[in-house]
C-alpha cells in the first residue's frame, strides 16, 4: 500500500502537509478526505494508469468489472473532416436540395438534444469532398477515407458529442440521415437499436459516467477537455436490469422532449414555432418550468448512475463537485433570464421574416406539438414548423425586395406595424429606430454559427444612408438588382429630379430652398452611384444558393453600410477575385476561362462545375507493391491548344454563361449597360 496526501482544497498547503505528516507520525487521523492508502496496482485498471488515488476502489475497479463502451453491441467512431469547411459546410438555412446533409460537428454544450444547424455537401456519396481531399493531400494516393473516415456508418441513428470543448461532456441524440464529423464523433449500436441508444445516452449523461471519463482525462489533456474516441471507447458501462433500463428510457425521452420544446422559440432551430410572447398566448409554455423539469430528470439520472457504478458518498461528492449537483445549461439559462425588452426584440425579428414570407403568422400544426410519441432519431425536416410553405398565405406578397424608406408605400416599417397590430402585445419600442439601429446587428449575430456568418435579410444602402432597400436571400435571382433599380431606385431618382426642377425654375429662391437644392443634389449623386454599382454587379451576378450567403453577398459589399459585415464581404470578394474560391458557381459564371482551366488540374473543381466527364477519366495504372492494376482518376491528356478550344466551346454553349456572353458582347461592341 502507498500513502497519498491530497491538499488541493487547502490554501496553506505547506502547513497542511506538515500537519498531515505530524498526525500520521502520532497515529492520529489528520483528515479522511486528505489521506489515502491505495495499492498502486489498482491504477493499472484505468487506461493510461492515472494516479487516481482519491476515488474509491469501486470506481477504479469499474474498468475491470464492467465492459467498455466499445464492445460487440456498440461502436464509437470518428467521422468526416472536409478539409475545406468554408467550401463544404453551410448553415442549414443557406441551402436546399439533396446535395446537403445534416452534419454533427460538435458544437456548444447541450446534453440530450441539440439542433444540427450545419449541413455538409455529401451528395453523390461525398464525391466532390473526397476529390477535394485527394487533391489537397496527394500523399494519400487517392485514399480519401483517411480523412473522410468511416463513411459506411453515415446516416445511421446514434449518439454524438463535442470531441474538444472548454465545457463538459454533453452526449446527445444524432438523428437518422446525418453525417457525423471528426469533431463530432458518434456512438452506434447493432441494428441502430434506438432503445439501446437512449439507455446508453442516459448512463453517459450521468454525473457518475462523466466523472469516470474525467479520470482518463487526468492522464491525457484535462485542461483542454478533449473527449477523444479512444477515451469514450474505453470508459466502462455497467450491464443493468430491465427495470432500470425502462426508467432510463422514460427519463431520457422526457429530457429530449423538454429540450426540444425549449427550442420552440429558437428562430434558427428546426424546431422553431413562434416567439415566446406569441407562443404563450396559444399554448401553456414556460421555459422556467421546462428547465425545472430537466433538473428533476437529471437528478434521478445521476442517482441511477451512482447506484449502477457503486459510488460511495465521497465519490458522489467528488462527482457533484465536478459536474454540479443539478442540471446546468448556459443557453437555457440565457433564455430564462431574458428581459421583456429582449423578448419583444425576438418578436420583432420574427416579424421581419413574416413580412418577407419566410415565416407564417401561425403554424398549422400548433396543436400537434406533443413530441413524446415521435422518435428523437427521426430525420430532420427541411424546414421548421414556423416556415411558410404556401406563398398564397403570405402576409405580404413581394419579390424579396422591400423598401426601407419612410416615404415609400409598404416600406418595411409600415408593414411591420400592420402585422404587429394583430399580436395585441404592447411593444414599448420605437420601431423605426429599432430597424435603423438594432435589427441587422441582432440578425447577423443570430444567423452566425460555427464561424459562418449567414444573415438572410440584407439592408442595401447608399453611402449617405438616406436610401435603403431590404432583400430576402431566399428570393434572390439574376434579375433582383435590376428589379431594385426599376421598381425603387429609378422612381426615387425621377422624384428627386422633379423636385429639383420645380425649385430651380422659381424666379427667386429663399435660403431654405437653396439648402434644399444642395440636399437634393447630394442625395441624387449618392443614389446615382448606388444605381451604377447595382448595374455593374448585375452584369455578372448570378446567385446560386449552393455557394452560401457570404459568397453570394460578396460582390455587393459596397452596398452594405454595416461596417463589420462590409469588411467581411470585401475580404471575401478579394479572395474570389484572386481565385481562392473557384469552386463557387459565382466564380464560374464570372471568370469561366480561369475556372475551367483549373478544372482540368483539380477534379473536385470539375465535379463542382459539372465538367468532370469532359476533362477527366479513369485510367488503369500499375502501382508499386500492387499485384493487380488499379483504376485512377487522371486529367484527359489535352494539350494547351486542345484545352483552349474546349474552354472556348464551353463558354459559347453553356447555358449558365448566357449573362457572361452577353456582357462580353456588350463590351466588344462598346455598348453600355
XYZ file of C-alpha atoms in Angstrom, residues 435-445 448 453 455 457-463 465 468 470 556-570:
39
model
C -34.994 48.885 -37.670
C -32.358 51.535 -38.285
C -30.038 50.838 -35.357
C -30.644 47.382 -33.889
C -32.184 44.859 -36.238
C -29.312 43.924 -38.556
C -26.825 43.729 -35.678
C -29.079 41.259 -33.882
C -29.959 39.404 -37.075
C -26.307 38.997 -38.111
C -25.385 37.683 -34.672
C -23.911 33.401 -37.408
C -21.957 34.482 -40.898
C -27.848 36.633 -42.426
C -32.274 39.648 -44.695
C -29.923 42.206 -46.234
C -30.014 46.027 -45.912
C -28.588 47.685 -49.028
C -27.969 51.432 -48.634
C -26.435 54.313 -50.496
C -23.359 55.892 -48.941
C -27.821 56.140 -45.633
C -32.356 51.712 -48.174
C -34.143 45.179 -47.839
C -22.414 43.687 -53.077
C -20.009 44.725 -50.335
C -20.066 48.420 -51.273
C -23.863 48.442 -50.921
C -23.759 47.385 -47.267
C -23.097 50.190 -44.798
C -22.807 47.882 -41.788
C -19.038 48.170 -41.385
C -18.087 44.747 -39.907
C -20.250 42.907 -42.452
C -18.990 45.106 -45.279
C -15.406 44.350 -44.259
C -16.069 40.604 -44.204
C -17.672 40.716 -47.659
C -14.885 42.858 -49.101
